[in-house]
């Protein structure tokens, strides 16, 4: 959802030529673990890889007692960038169970992104580790022309909020306003803001919800998808919609019924889409 939001956000801003580069920190960390480097050498290699200085990495490997298999993976890092096909090679080279699990996770994410129809904007970079060590899963960057750096940076950081007193998994991103506005200016694109509409769905209605969201977004509507748990009722999302000044809410039921609420007029009605819509 977060990755699809990045794509939709950049498209809504007017960008058409951009890519969201995705990696997973456990792949590169698994490689470091398998190599058995000290903390000092690990930090040095992370810095070199972030700077794309693979010659420097090669020099360090030549000084260390590293197996040929591990050297092969390090040598392959510059090539593990591109479409979903690079994940096959990455799975073959993954040196640890954690690194293999990272590739499996990226493959699953890619399949969901196909449902969103955003796969043409998605690429992978298995050398990506990020400048901050708090990332715990996927990490991503978005790039376009007309700027010298990423316009979006984000990833998963499940333990960050623990440092502030709340143990909860988290994922998010930041749009780098200076880089984005620079790109928009050089590409001669203007921005128009709009209000959001909510689609509340369950696990069983995920595909239906994504399909509806895509239809509305193609018509210029801003859509926010929110998954509800078994114990969460409609009132919770009604309050959220009012608080965030949403325009409307579609509350999807697993029997194919949709409860529609217009926050501006207060009117509500129920529409029968048919149970087949839930799984089609």
Short mmCIF file of C-alpha atoms in Angstrom, two decimals:
data_model
loop_
_atom_site.label_atom_id
_atom_site.label_comp_id
_atom_site.label_asym_id
_atom_site.label_seq_id
_atom_site.Cartn_x
_atom_site.Cartn_y
_atom_site.Cartn_z
CA UNK A 1 0.00 0.00 0.00
CA UNK A 2 2.79 2.42 0.87
CA UNK A 3 4.66 1.73 -2.37
CA UNK A 4 1.50 2.09 -4.45
CA UNK A 5 0.84 5.36 -2.62
CA UNK A 6 4.27 6.64 -3.67
CA UNK A 7 3.53 5.84 -7.32
CA UNK A 8 0.04 7.35 -7.16
CA UNK A 9 1.32 10.43 -5.33
CA UNK A 10 4.02 11.13 -7.90
CA UNK A 11 1.58 10.55 -10.75
CA UNK A 12 -0.94 12.87 -9.09
CA UNK A 13 1.76 15.52 -8.88
CA UNK A 14 2.06 15.21 -12.64
CA UNK A 15 5.18 13.07 -13.02
CA UNK A 16 5.09 10.38 -15.70
CA UNK A 17 8.72 9.34 -15.98
CA UNK A 18 9.96 8.01 -12.64
CA UNK A 19 10.98 4.75 -10.97
CA UNK A 20 10.58 3.48 -7.42
CA UNK A 21 13.68 1.48 -6.52
CA UNK A 22 13.08 -1.21 -3.86
CA UNK A 23 15.56 -3.18 -1.77
CA UNK A 24 15.53 -5.14 1.48
CA UNK A 25 18.05 -4.49 4.23
CA UNK A 26 18.14 -8.17 5.29
CA UNK A 27 19.70 -9.17 1.98
CA UNK A 28 22.76 -6.99 2.35
CA UNK A 29 22.93 -7.62 6.11
CA UNK A 30 22.79 -11.37 5.48
CA UNK A 31 25.74 -10.95 3.17
CA UNK A 32 27.70 -9.09 5.85
CA UNK A 33 26.77 -11.77 8.40
CA UNK A 34 27.93 -14.59 6.12
CA UNK A 35 31.23 -12.78 5.52
CA UNK A 36 31.90 -12.54 9.26
CA UNK A 37 33.16 -8.96 9.15
CA UNK A 38 33.87 -6.92 12.25
CA UNK A 39 31.52 -4.05 13.06
CA UNK A 40 34.11 -1.53 11.87
CA UNK A 41 34.62 -3.21 8.50
CA UNK A 42 30.86 -3.71 8.08
CA UNK A 43 30.24 0.02 8.52
CA UNK A 44 33.03 0.82 6.06
CA UNK A 45 31.60 -1.51 3.42
CA UNK A 46 28.07 -0.15 3.95
CA UNK A 47 29.43 3.34 3.26
CA UNK A 48 31.28 2.21 0.14
CA UNK A 49 28.21 0.41 -1.23
CA UNK A 50 25.96 3.42 -0.54
CA UNK A 51 28.45 5.50 -2.53
CA UNK A 52 28.56 2.87 -5.30
CA UNK A 53 32.29 2.47 -4.72
CA UNK A 54 32.58 -1.24 -5.54
CA UNK A 55 36.29 -0.94 -6.26
CA UNK A 56 36.75 0.03 -2.62
CA UNK A 57 34.69 -2.99 -1.55
CA UNK A 58 36.85 -5.24 -3.71
CA UNK A 59 40.01 -3.90 -2.06
CA UNK A 60 38.64 -4.73 1.40
CA UNK A 61 37.61 -8.23 0.31
CA UNK A 62 41.12 -8.87 -1.01
CA UNK A 63 42.49 -8.06 2.48
CA UNK A 64 39.99 -10.30 4.30
CA UNK A 65 39.65 -14.09 4.47
CA UNK A 66 36.38 -14.30 2.57
CA UNK A 67 35.14 -17.36 0.66
CA UNK A 68 34.84 -17.28 -3.11
CA UNK A 69 31.06 -17.71 -2.78
CA UNK A 70 30.76 -14.52 -0.70
CA UNK A 71 33.05 -12.63 -3.07
CA UNK A 72 30.78 -13.71 -5.93
CA UNK A 73 27.76 -12.14 -4.23
CA UNK A 74 29.60 -8.88 -3.54
CA UNK A 75 30.80 -8.80 -7.16
CA UNK A 76 27.23 -9.34 -8.36
CA UNK A 77 25.72 -6.47 -6.33
CA UNK A 78 26.08 -3.86 -9.13
CA UNK A 79 24.15 -6.24 -11.41
CA UNK A 80 21.34 -6.94 -8.96
CA UNK A 81 19.48 -3.87 -10.14
CA UNK A 82 16.55 -3.83 -12.52
CA UNK A 83 13.18 -5.47 -13.03
CA UNK A 84 11.66 -8.40 -11.15
CA UNK A 85 13.97 -10.79 -13.02
CA UNK A 86 16.91 -9.76 -10.81
CA UNK A 87 15.14 -11.35 -7.83
CA UNK A 88 15.68 -14.80 -9.34
CA UNK A 89 19.44 -14.29 -9.44
CA UNK A 90 19.39 -12.71 -5.97
CA UNK A 91 17.56 -15.77 -4.58
CA UNK A 92 20.28 -18.00 -6.04
CA UNK A 93 23.07 -15.92 -4.50
CA UNK A 94 21.43 -15.25 -1.09
CA UNK A 95 23.97 -16.53 1.48
CA UNK A 96 21.71 -16.86 4.56
CA UNK A 97 18.16 -17.86 5.46
CA UNK A 98 17.43 -14.23 6.32
CA UNK A 99 18.67 -13.04 2.92
CA UNK A 100 16.55 -15.67 1.14
CA UNK A 101 13.49 -14.63 3.19
CA UNK A 102 14.10 -11.03 2.09
CA UNK A 103 13.91 -12.04 -1.57
CA UNK A 104 10.75 -14.06 -0.93
CA UNK A 105 9.21 -10.98 0.69
CA UNK A 106 10.10 -8.77 -2.29
CA UNK A 107 8.52 -11.28 -4.68
CA UNK A 108 5.28 -11.26 -2.66
CA UNK A 109 5.24 -7.46 -2.60
CA UNK A 110 5.76 -7.35 -6.36
CA UNK A 111 2.74 -9.61 -6.92
CA UNK A 112 0.56 -7.22 -4.88
CA UNK A 113 1.93 -4.24 -6.81
CA UNK A 114 0.78 -5.94 -10.02
CA UNK A 115 -2.77 -5.81 -8.60
CA UNK A 116 -2.30 -2.06 -8.23
CA UNK A 117 -1.11 -1.79 -11.81
CA UNK A 118 2.06 0.12 -10.85
CA UNK A 119 4.66 -2.48 -11.78
CA UNK A 120 6.02 -0.43 -14.71
CA UNK A 121 7.30 2.11 -12.17
CA UNK A 122 8.95 -0.55 -9.97
CA UNK A 123 12.58 -1.66 -10.05
CA UNK A 124 14.76 -3.47 -7.53
CA UNK A 125 18.19 -2.77 -6.07
CA UNK A 126 19.54 -5.47 -3.75
CA UNK A 127 22.57 -3.36 -2.79
CA UNK A 128 20.34 -0.79 -1.10
CA UNK A 129 20.84 -0.49 2.67
CA UNK A 130 19.96 3.12 3.46
CA UNK A 131 21.86 5.82 5.28
CA UNK A 132 20.13 5.04 8.58
CA UNK A 133 20.48 1.74 10.42
CA UNK A 134 16.94 1.71 11.85
CA UNK A 135 15.41 0.12 8.73
CA UNK A 136 14.18 -3.43 9.37
CA UNK A 137 12.68 -4.57 6.07
CA UNK A 138 12.05 -3.06 2.67
CA UNK A 139 13.68 0.21 1.76
CA UNK A 140 12.84 2.31 -1.28
CA UNK A 141 13.77 5.42 -3.25
CA UNK A 142 11.95 7.19 -6.10
CA UNK A 143 13.84 8.96 -8.88
CA UNK A 144 12.91 11.17 -11.81
CA UNK A 145 14.76 13.53 -14.11
CA UNK A 146 15.35 17.21 -13.43
CA UNK A 147 16.80 16.61 -9.96
CA UNK A 148 20.06 15.33 -8.58
CA UNK A 149 18.71 13.05 -5.85
CA UNK A 150 15.74 10.91 -4.82
CA UNK A 151 12.36 12.65 -4.63
CA UNK A 152 11.08 10.00 -2.19
CA UNK A 153 12.85 8.03 0.53
CA UNK A 154 11.20 5.42 2.73
CA UNK A 155 11.11 1.96 4.21
CA UNK A 156 10.09 -0.23 7.12
CA UNK A 157 11.36 0.63 10.63
CA UNK A 158 9.60 -1.65 13.10
CA UNK A 159 11.68 -0.74 16.14
CA UNK A 160 12.06 3.02 15.77
CA UNK A 161 8.94 4.01 17.74
CA UNK A 162 10.00 1.79 20.64
CA UNK A 163 12.60 4.46 21.41
CA UNK A 164 9.71 6.87 21.99
CA UNK A 165 7.68 4.55 24.20
CA UNK A 166 5.43 2.69 21.75
CA UNK A 167 6.16 -0.78 20.43
CA UNK A 168 4.52 -0.95 17.01
CA UNK A 169 5.53 -1.91 13.46
CA UNK A 170 5.89 1.05 11.12
CA UNK A 171 6.48 1.85 7.47
CA UNK A 172 6.49 5.20 5.76
CA UNK A 173 8.18 7.57 3.39
CA UNK A 174 9.14 11.19 2.99
CA UNK A 175 8.80 13.21 -0.17
CA UNK A 176 11.81 15.48 -0.48
CA UNK A 177 10.04 18.74 -1.26
CA UNK A 178 13.07 20.60 -2.63
CA UNK A 179 13.91 17.75 -5.04
CA UNK A 180 10.27 17.24 -6.05
CA UNK A 181 9.61 20.92 -6.74
CA UNK A 182 12.87 21.14 -8.66
CA UNK A 183 11.82 18.22 -10.86
CA UNK A 184 8.31 19.64 -11.33
CA UNK A 185 9.71 23.03 -12.27
CA UNK A 186 12.17 21.65 -14.81
CA UNK A 187 9.49 19.37 -16.26
CA UNK A 188 7.06 22.35 -16.34
CA UNK A 189 4.38 20.59 -14.23
CA UNK A 190 1.84 22.36 -11.98
CA UNK A 191 0.23 20.79 -8.86
CA UNK A 192 -3.47 20.62 -8.02
CA UNK A 193 -4.65 19.53 -4.54
CA UNK A 194 -7.81 17.49 -3.87
CA UNK A 195 -9.71 15.95 -0.94
CA UNK A 196 -9.60 12.22 -0.21
CA UNK A 197 -12.25 9.50 -0.31
CA UNK A 198 -12.04 6.41 1.93
CA UNK A 199 -12.44 2.78 0.98
CA UNK A 200 -12.66 0.51 4.04
CA UNK A 201 -11.96 -3.15 3.25
CA UNK A 202 -11.25 -6.54 4.84
CA UNK A 203 -8.71 -9.24 3.96
CA UNK A 204 -11.28 -11.00 1.78
CA UNK A 205 -12.23 -7.81 -0.08
CA UNK A 206 -8.66 -6.64 -0.79
CA UNK A 207 -8.70 -7.32 -4.53
CA UNK A 208 -12.13 -5.71 -4.91
CA UNK A 209 -10.98 -2.67 -2.93
CA UNK A 210 -7.86 -2.25 -5.07
CA UNK A 211 -9.98 -2.56 -8.23
CA UNK A 212 -12.38 0.15 -7.01
CA UNK A 213 -9.50 2.39 -5.96
CA UNK A 214 -7.89 2.13 -9.39
CA UNK A 215 -11.19 2.96 -11.12
CA UNK A 216 -11.73 6.06 -9.00
CA UNK A 217 -8.10 7.22 -9.25
CA UNK A 218 -8.23 6.97 -13.05
CA UNK A 219 -11.17 9.38 -12.87
CA UNK A 220 -9.14 11.85 -10.82
CA UNK A 221 -10.45 10.93 -7.36
CA UNK A 222 -8.06 10.80 -4.39
CA UNK A 223 -8.53 7.45 -2.64
CA UNK A 224 -7.27 6.26 0.75
CA UNK A 225 -7.49 2.50 1.35
CA UNK A 226 -7.85 1.37 4.98
CA UNK A 227 -7.97 -2.27 6.09
CA UNK A 228 -10.29 -2.99 9.00
CA UNK A 229 -9.86 -5.75 11.56
CA UNK A 230 -12.55 -8.19 12.70
CA UNK A 231 -13.28 -6.20 15.87
CA UNK A 232 -13.31 -2.72 14.29
CA UNK A 233 -16.71 -1.15 13.56
CA UNK A 234 -17.81 1.46 11.06
CA UNK A 235 -18.01 4.24 13.66
CA UNK A 236 -14.23 4.25 14.07
CA UNK A 237 -13.74 4.97 10.37
CA UNK A 238 -16.60 7.47 10.30
CA UNK A 239 -14.77 9.49 12.99
CA UNK A 240 -11.50 9.19 11.09
CA UNK A 241 -13.16 10.48 7.92
CA UNK A 242 -14.59 13.48 9.72
CA UNK A 243 -11.27 14.22 11.41
CA UNK A 244 -9.32 14.10 8.14
CA UNK A 245 -12.02 16.03 6.23
CA UNK A 246 -12.60 13.21 3.74
CA UNK A 247 -15.32 13.66 1.11
CA UNK A 248 -16.87 10.19 1.26
CA UNK A 249 -16.49 6.63 2.56
CA UNK A 250 -17.14 3.27 0.90
CA UNK A 251 -17.51 0.58 3.57
CA UNK A 252 -17.11 -2.80 1.80
CA UNK A 253 -18.93 -5.85 3.16
CA UNK A 254 -17.90 -9.42 2.39
CA UNK A 255 -21.38 -10.21 1.02
CA UNK A 256 -20.93 -7.68 -1.80
CA UNK A 257 -22.84 -4.85 -0.12
CA UNK A 258 -21.29 -1.37 0.08
CA UNK A 259 -22.34 1.27 2.59
CA UNK A 260 -21.81 4.72 1.10
CA UNK A 261 -21.43 7.82 3.27
CA UNK A 262 -21.11 11.40 2.01
CA UNK A 263 -19.38 13.39 4.76
CA UNK A 264 -20.37 16.73 3.22
CA UNK A 265 -24.12 16.07 3.05
CA UNK A 266 -24.39 13.41 5.76
CA UNK A 267 -26.38 11.18 3.41
CA UNK A 268 -25.95 7.40 3.56
CA UNK A 269 -27.11 4.57 1.33
CA UNK A 270 -26.35 0.90 0.71
CA UNK A 271 -25.57 -0.55 -2.73
CA UNK A 272 -25.52 -4.23 -3.69
CA UNK A 273 -22.50 -4.89 -5.92
CA UNK A 274 -23.08 -8.66 -5.79
CA UNK A 275 -21.07 -11.21 -3.83
CA UNK A 276 -19.05 -12.15 -6.92
CA UNK A 277 -17.36 -8.73 -6.79
CA UNK A 278 -15.61 -9.71 -3.56
CA UNK A 279 -13.48 -12.41 -5.18
CA UNK A 280 -13.53 -11.62 -8.91
#
